[in-house]
Coordinates of N, CA and C in Angstrom, one line a residue:
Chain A
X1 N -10.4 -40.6 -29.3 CA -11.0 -41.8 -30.0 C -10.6 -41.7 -31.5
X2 N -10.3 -43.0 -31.5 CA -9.8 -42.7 -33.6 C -11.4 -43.2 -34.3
X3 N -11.0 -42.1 -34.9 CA -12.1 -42.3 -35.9 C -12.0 -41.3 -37.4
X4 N -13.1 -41.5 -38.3 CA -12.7 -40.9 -39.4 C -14.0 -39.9 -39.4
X5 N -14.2 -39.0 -40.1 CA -15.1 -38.0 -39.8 C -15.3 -37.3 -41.1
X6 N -16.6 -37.1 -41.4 CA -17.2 -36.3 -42.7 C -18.0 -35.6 -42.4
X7 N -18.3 -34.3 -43.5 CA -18.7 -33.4 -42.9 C -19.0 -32.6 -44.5
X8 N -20.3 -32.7 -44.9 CA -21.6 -32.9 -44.1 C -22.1 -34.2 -44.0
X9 N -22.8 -34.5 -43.1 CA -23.7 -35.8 -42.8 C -24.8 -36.1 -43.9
X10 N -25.3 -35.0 -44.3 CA -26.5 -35.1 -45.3 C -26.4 -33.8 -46.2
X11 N -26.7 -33.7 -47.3 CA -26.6 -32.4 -48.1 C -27.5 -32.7 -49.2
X12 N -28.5 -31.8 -49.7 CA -29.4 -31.7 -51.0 C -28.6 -30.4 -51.3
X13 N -28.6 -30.1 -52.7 CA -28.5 -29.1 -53.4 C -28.6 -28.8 -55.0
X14 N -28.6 -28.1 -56.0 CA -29.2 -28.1 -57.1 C -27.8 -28.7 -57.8
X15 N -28.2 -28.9 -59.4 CA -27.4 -28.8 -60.4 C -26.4 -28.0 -60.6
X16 N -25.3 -28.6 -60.6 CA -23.9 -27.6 -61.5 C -23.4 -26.5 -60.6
X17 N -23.7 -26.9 -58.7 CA -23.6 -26.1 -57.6 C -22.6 -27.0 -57.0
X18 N -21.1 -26.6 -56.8 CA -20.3 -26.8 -56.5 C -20.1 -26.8 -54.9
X19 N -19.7 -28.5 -54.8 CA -19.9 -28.3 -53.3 C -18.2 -29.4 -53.0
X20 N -18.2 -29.4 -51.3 CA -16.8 -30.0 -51.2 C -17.4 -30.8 -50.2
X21 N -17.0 -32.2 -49.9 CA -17.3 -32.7 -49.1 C -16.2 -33.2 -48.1
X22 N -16.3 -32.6 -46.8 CA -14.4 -33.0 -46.0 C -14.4 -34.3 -45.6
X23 N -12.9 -34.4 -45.2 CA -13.0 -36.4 -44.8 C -11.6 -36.1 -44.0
X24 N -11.7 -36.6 -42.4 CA -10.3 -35.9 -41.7 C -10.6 -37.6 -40.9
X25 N -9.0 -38.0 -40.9 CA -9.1 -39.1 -39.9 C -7.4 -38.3 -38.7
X26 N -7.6 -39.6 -37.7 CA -7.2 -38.8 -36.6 C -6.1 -39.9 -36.2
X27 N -5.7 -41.0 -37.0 CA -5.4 -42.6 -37.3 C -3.8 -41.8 -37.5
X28 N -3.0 -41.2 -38.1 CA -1.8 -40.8 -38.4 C -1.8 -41.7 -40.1
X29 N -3.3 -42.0 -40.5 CA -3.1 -43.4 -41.5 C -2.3 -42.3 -42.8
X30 N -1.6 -43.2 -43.6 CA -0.8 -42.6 -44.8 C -2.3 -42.6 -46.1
X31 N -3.1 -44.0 -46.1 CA -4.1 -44.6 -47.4 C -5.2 -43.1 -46.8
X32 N -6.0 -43.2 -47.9 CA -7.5 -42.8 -47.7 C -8.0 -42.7 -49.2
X33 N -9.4 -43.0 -48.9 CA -9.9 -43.4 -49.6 C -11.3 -43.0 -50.1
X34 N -12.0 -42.3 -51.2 CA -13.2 -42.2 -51.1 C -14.2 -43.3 -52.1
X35 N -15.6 -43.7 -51.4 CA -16.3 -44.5 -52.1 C -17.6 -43.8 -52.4
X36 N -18.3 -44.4 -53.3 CA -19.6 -44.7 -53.4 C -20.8 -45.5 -53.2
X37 N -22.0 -45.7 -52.8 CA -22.8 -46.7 -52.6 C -23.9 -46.6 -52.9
X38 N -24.6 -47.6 -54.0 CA -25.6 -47.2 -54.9 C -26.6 -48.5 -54.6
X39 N -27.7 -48.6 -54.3 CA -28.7 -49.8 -54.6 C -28.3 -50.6 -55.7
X40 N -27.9 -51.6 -55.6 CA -27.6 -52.4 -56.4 C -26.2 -52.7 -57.0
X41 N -25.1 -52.1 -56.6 CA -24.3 -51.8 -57.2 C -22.8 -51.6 -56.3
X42 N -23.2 -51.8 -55.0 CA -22.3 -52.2 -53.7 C -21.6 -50.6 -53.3
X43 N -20.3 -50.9 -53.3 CA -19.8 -49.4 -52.9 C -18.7 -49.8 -53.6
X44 N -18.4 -48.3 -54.6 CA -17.5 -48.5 -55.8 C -16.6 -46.9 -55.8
X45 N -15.4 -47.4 -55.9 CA -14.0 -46.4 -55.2 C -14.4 -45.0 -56.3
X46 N -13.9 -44.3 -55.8 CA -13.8 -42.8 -56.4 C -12.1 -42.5 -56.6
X47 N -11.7 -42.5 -55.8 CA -10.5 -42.4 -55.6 C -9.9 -42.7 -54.3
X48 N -8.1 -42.5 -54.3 CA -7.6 -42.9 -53.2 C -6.5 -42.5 -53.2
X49 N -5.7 -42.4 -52.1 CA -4.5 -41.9 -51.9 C -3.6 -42.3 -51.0
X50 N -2.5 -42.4 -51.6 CA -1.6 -43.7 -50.3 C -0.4 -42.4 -49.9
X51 N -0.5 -41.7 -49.8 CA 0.0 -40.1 -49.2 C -0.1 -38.8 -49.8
X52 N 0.5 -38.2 -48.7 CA 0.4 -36.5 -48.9 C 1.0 -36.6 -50.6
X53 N -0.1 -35.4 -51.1 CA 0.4 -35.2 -52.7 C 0.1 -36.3 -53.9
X54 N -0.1 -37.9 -53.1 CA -0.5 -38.6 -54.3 C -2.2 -39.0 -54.4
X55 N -2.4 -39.1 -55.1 CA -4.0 -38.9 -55.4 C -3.9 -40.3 -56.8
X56 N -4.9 -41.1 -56.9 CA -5.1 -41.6 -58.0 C -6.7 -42.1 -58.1
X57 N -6.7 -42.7 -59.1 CA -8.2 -42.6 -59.8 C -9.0 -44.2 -59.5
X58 N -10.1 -44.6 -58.5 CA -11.0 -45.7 -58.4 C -11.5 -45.9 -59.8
X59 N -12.5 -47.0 -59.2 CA -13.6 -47.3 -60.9 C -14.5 -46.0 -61.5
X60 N -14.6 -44.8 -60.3 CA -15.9 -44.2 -61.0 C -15.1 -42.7 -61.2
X61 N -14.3 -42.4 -61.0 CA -13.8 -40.9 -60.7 C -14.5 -39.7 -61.7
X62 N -14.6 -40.1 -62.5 CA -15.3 -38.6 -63.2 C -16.7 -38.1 -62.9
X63 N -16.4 -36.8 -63.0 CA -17.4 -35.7 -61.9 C -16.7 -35.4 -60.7
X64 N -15.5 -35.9 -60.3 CA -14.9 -35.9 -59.2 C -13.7 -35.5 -58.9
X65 N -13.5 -35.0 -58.1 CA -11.9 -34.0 -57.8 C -11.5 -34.8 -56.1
X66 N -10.1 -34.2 -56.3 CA -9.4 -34.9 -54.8 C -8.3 -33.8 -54.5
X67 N -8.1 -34.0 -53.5 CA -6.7 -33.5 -52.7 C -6.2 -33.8 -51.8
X68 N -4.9 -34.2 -51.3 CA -4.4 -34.8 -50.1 C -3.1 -33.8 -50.1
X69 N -3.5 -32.5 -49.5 CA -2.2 -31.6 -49.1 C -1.8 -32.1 -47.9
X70 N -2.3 -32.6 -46.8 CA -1.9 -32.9 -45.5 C -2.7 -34.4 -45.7
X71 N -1.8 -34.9 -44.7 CA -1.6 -36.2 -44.1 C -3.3 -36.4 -43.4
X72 N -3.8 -35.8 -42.8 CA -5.3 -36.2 -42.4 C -6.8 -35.7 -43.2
X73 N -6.4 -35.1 -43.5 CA -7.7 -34.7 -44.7 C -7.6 -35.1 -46.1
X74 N -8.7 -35.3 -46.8 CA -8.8 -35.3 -48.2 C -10.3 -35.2 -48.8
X75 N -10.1 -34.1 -49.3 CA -11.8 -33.6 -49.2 C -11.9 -34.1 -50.7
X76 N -13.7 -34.7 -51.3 CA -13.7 -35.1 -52.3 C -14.8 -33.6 -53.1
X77 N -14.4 -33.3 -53.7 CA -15.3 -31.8 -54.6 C -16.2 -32.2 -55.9
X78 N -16.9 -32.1 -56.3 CA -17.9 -32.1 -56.8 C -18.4 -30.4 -57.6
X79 N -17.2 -30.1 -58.8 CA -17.0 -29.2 -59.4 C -18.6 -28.9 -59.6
X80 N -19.1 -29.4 -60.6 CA -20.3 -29.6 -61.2 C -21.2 -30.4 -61.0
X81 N -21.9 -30.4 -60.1 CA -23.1 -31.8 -59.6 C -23.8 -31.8 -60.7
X82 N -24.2 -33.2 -61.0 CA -25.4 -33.7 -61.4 C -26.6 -34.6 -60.9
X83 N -27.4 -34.7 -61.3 CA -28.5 -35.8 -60.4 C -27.8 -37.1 -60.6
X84 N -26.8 -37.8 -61.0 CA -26.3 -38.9 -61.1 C -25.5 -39.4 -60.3
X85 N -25.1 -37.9 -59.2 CA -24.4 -38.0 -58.6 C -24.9 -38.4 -56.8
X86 N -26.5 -38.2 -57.2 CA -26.8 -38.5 -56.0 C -26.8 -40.3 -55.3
X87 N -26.1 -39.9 -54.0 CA -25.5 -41.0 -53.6 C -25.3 -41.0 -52.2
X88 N -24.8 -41.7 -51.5 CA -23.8 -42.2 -50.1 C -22.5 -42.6 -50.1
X89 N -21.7 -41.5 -50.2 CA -20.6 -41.9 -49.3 C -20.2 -41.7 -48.3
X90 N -19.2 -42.8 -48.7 CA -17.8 -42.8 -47.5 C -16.3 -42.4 -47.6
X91 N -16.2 -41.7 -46.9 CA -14.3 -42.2 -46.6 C -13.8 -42.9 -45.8
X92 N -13.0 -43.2 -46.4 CA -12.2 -43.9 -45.5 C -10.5 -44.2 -45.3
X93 N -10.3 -44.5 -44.3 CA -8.5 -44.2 -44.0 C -7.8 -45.8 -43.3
X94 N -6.6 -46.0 -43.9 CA -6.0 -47.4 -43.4 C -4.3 -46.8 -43.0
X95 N -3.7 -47.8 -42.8 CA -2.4 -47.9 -42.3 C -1.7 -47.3 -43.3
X96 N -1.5 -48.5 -44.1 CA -0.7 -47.4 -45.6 C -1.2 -48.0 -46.4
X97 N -2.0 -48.9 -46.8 CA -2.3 -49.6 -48.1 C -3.5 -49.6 -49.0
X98 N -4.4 -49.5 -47.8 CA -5.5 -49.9 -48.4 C -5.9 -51.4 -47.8
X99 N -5.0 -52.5 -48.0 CA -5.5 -53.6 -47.9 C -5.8 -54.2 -46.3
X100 N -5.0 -53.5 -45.9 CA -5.3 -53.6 -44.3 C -6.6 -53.1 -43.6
X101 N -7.3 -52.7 -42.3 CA -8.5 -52.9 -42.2 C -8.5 -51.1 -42.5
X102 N -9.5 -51.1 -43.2 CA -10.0 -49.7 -43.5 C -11.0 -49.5 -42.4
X103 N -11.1 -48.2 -41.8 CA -11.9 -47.5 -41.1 C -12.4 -46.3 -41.9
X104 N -14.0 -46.7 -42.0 CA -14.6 -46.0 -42.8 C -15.8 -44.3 -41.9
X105 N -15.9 -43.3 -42.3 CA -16.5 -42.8 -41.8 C -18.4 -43.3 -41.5
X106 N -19.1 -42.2 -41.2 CA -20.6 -42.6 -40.9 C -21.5 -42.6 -42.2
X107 N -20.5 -41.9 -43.4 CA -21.2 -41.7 -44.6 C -21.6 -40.2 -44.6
X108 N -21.8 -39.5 -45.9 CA -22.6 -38.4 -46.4 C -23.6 -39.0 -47.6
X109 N -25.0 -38.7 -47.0 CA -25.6 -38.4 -48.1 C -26.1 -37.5 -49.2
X110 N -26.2 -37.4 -50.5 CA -26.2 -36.2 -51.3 C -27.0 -36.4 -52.0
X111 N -28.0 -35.7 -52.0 CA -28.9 -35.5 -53.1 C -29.3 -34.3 -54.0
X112 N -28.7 -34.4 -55.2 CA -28.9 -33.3 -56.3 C -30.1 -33.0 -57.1
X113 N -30.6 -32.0 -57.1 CA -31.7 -31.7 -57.9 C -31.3 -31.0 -59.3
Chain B
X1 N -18.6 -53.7 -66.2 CA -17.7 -55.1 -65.7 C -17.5 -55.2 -64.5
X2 N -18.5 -55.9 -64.0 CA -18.3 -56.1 -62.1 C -17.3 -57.5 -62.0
X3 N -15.8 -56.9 -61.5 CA -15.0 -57.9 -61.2 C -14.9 -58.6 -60.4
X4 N -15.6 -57.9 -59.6 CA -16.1 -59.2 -57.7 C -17.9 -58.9 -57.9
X5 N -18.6 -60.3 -58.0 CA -20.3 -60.2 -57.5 C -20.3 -60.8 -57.0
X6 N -21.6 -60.9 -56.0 CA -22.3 -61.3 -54.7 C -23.8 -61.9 -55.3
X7 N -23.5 -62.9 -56.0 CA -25.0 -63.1 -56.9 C -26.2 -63.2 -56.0
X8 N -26.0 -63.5 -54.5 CA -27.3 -63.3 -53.4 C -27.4 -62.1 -53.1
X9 N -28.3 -61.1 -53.9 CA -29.0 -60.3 -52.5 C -29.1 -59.9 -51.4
X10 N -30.1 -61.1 -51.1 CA -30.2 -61.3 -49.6 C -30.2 -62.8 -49.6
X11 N -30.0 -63.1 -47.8 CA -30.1 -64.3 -47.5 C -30.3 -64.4 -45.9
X12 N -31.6 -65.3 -45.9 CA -32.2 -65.2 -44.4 C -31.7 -66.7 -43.6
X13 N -31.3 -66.7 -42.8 CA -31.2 -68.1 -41.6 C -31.4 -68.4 -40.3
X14 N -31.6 -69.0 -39.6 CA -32.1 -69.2 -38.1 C -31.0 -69.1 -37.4
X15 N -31.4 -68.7 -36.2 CA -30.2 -68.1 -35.5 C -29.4 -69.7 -34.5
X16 N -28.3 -69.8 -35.0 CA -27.6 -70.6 -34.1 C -27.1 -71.4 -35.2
X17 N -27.6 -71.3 -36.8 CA -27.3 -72.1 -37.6 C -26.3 -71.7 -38.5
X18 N -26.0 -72.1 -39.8 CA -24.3 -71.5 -40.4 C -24.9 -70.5 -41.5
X19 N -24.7 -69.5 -41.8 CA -24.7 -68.5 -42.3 C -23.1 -68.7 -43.4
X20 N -23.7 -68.6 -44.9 CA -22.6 -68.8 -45.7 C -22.7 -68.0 -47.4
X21 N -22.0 -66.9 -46.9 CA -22.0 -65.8 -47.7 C -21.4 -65.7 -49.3
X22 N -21.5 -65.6 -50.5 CA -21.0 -66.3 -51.5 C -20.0 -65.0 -52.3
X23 N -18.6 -64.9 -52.9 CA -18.3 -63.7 -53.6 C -17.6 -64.7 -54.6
X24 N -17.9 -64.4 -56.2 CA -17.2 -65.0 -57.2 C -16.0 -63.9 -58.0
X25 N -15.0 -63.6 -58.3 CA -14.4 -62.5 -58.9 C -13.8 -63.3 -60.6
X26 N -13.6 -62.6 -61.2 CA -13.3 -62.7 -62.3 C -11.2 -62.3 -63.0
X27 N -10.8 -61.3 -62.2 CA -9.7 -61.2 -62.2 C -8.4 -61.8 -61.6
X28 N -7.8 -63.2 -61.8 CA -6.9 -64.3 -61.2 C -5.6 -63.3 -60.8
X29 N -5.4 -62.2 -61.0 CA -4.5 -60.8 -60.6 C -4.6 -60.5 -58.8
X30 N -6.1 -60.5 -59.0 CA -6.7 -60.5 -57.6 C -5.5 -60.9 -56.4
X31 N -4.7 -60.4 -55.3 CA -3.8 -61.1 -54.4 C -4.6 -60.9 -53.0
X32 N -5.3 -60.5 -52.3 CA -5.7 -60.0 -51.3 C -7.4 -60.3 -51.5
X33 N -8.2 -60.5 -50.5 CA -9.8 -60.5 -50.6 C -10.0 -60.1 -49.1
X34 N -11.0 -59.1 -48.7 CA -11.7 -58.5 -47.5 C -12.9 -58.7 -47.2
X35 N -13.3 -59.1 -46.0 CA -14.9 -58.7 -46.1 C -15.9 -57.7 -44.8
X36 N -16.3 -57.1 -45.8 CA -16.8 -56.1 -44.7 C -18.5 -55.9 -44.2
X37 N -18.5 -55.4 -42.9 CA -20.0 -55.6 -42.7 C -20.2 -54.1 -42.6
X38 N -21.7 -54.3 -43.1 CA -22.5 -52.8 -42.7 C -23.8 -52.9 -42.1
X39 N -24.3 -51.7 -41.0 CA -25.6 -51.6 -40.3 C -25.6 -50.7 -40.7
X40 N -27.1 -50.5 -41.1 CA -27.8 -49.1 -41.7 C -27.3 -48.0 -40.9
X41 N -27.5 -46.8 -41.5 CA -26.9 -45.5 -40.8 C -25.1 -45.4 -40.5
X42 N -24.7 -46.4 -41.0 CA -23.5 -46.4 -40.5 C -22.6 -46.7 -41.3
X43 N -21.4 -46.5 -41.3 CA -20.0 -46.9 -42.2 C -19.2 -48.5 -42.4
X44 N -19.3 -48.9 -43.4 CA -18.8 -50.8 -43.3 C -17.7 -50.4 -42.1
X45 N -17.7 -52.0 -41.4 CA -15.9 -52.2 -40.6 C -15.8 -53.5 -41.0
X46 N -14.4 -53.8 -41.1 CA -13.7 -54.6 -41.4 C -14.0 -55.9 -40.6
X47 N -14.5 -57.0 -41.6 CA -14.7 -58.4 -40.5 C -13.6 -59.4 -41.0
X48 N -12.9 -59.7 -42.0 CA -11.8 -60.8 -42.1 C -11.7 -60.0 -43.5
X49 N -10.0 -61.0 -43.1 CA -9.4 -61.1 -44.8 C -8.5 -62.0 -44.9
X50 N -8.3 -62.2 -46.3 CA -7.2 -63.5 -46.7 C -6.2 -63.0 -47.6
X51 N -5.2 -63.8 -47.5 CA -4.3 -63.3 -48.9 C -4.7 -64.4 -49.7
X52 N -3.8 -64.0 -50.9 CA -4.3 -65.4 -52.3 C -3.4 -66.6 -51.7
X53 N -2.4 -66.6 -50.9 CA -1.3 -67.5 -50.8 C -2.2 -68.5 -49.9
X54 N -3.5 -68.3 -49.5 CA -4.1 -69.1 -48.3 C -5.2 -69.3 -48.8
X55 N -6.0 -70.5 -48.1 CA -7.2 -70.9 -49.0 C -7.9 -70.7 -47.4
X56 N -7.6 -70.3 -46.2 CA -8.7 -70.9 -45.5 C -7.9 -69.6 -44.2
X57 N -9.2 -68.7 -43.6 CA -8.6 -67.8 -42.1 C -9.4 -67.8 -41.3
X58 N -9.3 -67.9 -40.6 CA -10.4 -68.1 -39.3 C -10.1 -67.1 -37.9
X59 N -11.7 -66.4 -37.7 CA -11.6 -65.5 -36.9 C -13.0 -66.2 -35.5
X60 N -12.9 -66.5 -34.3 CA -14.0 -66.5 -33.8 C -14.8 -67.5 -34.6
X61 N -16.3 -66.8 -34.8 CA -17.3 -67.5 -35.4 C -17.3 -67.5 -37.1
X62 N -16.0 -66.5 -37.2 CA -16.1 -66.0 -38.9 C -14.9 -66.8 -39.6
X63 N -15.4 -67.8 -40.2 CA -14.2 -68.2 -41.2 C -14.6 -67.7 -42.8
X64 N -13.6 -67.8 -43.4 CA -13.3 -67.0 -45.5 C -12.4 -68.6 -45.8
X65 N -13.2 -68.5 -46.6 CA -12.7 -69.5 -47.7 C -12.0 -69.6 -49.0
X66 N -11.0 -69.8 -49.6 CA -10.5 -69.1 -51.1 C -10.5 -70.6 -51.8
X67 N -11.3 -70.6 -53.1 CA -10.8 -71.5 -53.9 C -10.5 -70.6 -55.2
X68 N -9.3 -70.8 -55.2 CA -9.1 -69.6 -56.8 C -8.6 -70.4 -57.9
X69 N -9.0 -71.3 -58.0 CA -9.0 -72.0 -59.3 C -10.7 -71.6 -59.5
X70 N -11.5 -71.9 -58.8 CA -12.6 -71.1 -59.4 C -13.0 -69.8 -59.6
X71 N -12.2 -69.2 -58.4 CA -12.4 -67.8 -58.6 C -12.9 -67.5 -57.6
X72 N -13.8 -68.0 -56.3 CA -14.7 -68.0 -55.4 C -14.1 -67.8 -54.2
X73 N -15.0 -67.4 -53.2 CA -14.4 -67.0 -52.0 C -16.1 -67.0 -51.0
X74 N -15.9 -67.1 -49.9 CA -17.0 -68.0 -49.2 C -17.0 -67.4 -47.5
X75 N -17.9 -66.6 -46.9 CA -17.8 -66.3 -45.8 C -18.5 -67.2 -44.8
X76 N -18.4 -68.1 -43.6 CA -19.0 -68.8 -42.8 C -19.5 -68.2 -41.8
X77 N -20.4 -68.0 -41.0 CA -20.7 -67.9 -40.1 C -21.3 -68.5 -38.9
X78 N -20.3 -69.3 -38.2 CA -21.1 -70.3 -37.1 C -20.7 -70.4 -35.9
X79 N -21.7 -69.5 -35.0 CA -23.1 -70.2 -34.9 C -23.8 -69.1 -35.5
X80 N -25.1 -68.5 -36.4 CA -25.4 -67.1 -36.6 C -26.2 -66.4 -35.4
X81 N -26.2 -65.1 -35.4 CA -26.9 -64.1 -34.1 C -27.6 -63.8 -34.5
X82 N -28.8 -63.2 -34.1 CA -29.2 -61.7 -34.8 C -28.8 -60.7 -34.4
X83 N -27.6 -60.5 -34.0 CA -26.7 -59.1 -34.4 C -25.9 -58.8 -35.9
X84 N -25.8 -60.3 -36.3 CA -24.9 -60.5 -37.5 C -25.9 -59.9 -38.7
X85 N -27.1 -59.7 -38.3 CA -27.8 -58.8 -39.4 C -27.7 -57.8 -39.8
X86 N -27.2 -57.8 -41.3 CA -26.3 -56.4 -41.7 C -26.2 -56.9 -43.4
X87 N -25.1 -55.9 -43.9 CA -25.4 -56.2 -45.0 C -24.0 -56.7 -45.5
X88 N -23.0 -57.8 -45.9 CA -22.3 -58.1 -45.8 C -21.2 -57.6 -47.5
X89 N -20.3 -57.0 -47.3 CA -19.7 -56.9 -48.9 C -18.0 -57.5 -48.7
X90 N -17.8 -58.0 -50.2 CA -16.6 -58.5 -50.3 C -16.0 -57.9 -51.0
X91 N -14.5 -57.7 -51.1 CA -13.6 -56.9 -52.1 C -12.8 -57.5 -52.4
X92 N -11.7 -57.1 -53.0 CA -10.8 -57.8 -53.5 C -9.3 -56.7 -54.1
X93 N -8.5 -56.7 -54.1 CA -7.3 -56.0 -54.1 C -5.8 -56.3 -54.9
X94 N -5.5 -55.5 -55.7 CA -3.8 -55.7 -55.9 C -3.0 -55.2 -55.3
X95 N -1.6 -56.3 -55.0 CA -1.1 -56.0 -54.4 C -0.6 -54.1 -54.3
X96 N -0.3 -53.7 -53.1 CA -0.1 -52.4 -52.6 C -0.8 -51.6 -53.5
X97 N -1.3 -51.5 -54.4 CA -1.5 -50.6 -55.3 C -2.8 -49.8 -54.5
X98 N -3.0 -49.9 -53.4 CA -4.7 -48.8 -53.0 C -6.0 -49.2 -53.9
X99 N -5.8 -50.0 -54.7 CA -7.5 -49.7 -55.5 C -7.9 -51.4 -54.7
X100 N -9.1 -50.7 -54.3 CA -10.0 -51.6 -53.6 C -11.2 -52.0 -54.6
X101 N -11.6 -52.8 -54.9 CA -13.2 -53.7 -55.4 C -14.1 -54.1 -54.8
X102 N -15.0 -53.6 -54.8 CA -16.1 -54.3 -53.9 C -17.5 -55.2 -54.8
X103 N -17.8 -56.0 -53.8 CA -19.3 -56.5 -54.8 C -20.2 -55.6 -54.4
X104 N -21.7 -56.2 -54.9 CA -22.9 -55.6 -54.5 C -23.2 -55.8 -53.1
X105 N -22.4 -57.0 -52.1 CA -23.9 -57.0 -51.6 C -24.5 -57.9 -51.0
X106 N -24.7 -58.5 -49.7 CA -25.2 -59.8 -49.2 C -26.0 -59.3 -48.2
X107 N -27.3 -59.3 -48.2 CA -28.3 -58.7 -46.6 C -28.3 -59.9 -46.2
X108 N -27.8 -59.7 -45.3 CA -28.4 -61.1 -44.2 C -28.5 -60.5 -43.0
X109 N -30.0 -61.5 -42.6 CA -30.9 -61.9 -41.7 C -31.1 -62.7 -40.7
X110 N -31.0 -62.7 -39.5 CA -30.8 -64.0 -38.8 C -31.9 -63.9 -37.8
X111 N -33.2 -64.8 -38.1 CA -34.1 -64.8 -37.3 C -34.0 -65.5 -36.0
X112 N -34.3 -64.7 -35.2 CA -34.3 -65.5 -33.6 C -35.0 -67.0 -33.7

């Protein structure tokens, strides 16, 4: 089944506690992409990557780290959490662009103390 | 600077009637616009998209509308379900470049 997959599903943890959140699709897609989604404020890009090795920066990227060593993964890291950081995301993976239909995972939620 | 909004919130309609979703953007750069739905617990999927070179795409019940001399872009839905209750968001895109835009935001409701 194609699908895109995160892991963890849910996570609380404290301040300035370094965590990694994984994002693996099964698509062969080249894009991927991580978001945000806030009450009020829709869902706003973090970053994205249109292949292995290239990484670039959405609307909100700071507090936020990326990697795309391999073609199916791109985990988003969270050097130093803050409570601002608590949120819902997603990743998500497309053909090569972006613009074409993204398939997005089930979300992680995180909540920082 | 929100370059795509969804100035409705929410928006409730009877079922069988047209459902018409509203996204204004601000950047005329814009070449590409998406629109995606979400059900709680779950991850948006893709319901239509347009390029800028078209004013009008039609899927099924789901037509998008582009007027970009205003800047506006318009989701129809007819006939409406209540399955179509969800929370509706629009984006917007440059060419190949990966950065996606999204708005806030449209709950719609479709009473039996």
């Amino acid at each position: 089944e194609a699908q895109v997959t995160q892991n963890p599903r849910y996570l609380i943890t404290v301040t300035g506690k370094k965590l990694t959140v994984t994002c693996s699709q099964n698509m062969n897609h080249e894009y991927m992409s991580w978001y945000r989604q806030d009450p009020g404020l829709g869902l706003r890009q973090i970053y994205y990557s249109m292949n292995v090795e290239v990484t670039d920066k959405g609307d909100v990227p700071e507090g936020y780290k990326v990697s795309r060593k391999e073609k199916r993964n791109f985990p988003l890291i969270l050097e130093s959490p803050s409570p601002n950081q608590t949120s819902l995301y997603f990743c998500a993976s497309s053909f090569q662009t972006g613009q074409e239909t993204q398939y997005f995972g089930p979300g992680t939620r995180l909540l920082v103390l | 600077d929100q370059q795509v909004k969804q100035n409705s919130p929410s928006l409730s309609v009877q079922e069988g009637r047209i459902s018409i979703l509203n996204c204004d953007y601000t950047n005329s750069m814009f070449d590409y616009f998406l629109w995606y739905k979400k059900y709680p617990a779950e991850g948006p999927t893709f319901l239509i998209s347009i390029s800028s070179i078209k004013d009008k795409n039609e899927d099924g019940r789901f037509t998008v509308f582009l007027n970009k001399s205003a800047k506006h872009l318009s989701l129809h839905i007819v006939p409406s379900q209540p399955g179509d209750s969800a929370v509706y968001f629009c984006a917007a895109s440059f060419l190949n470049t990966g950065k996606l835009i999204f708005g806030q935001g449209t709950t719609l409701q479709v009473k039996p």
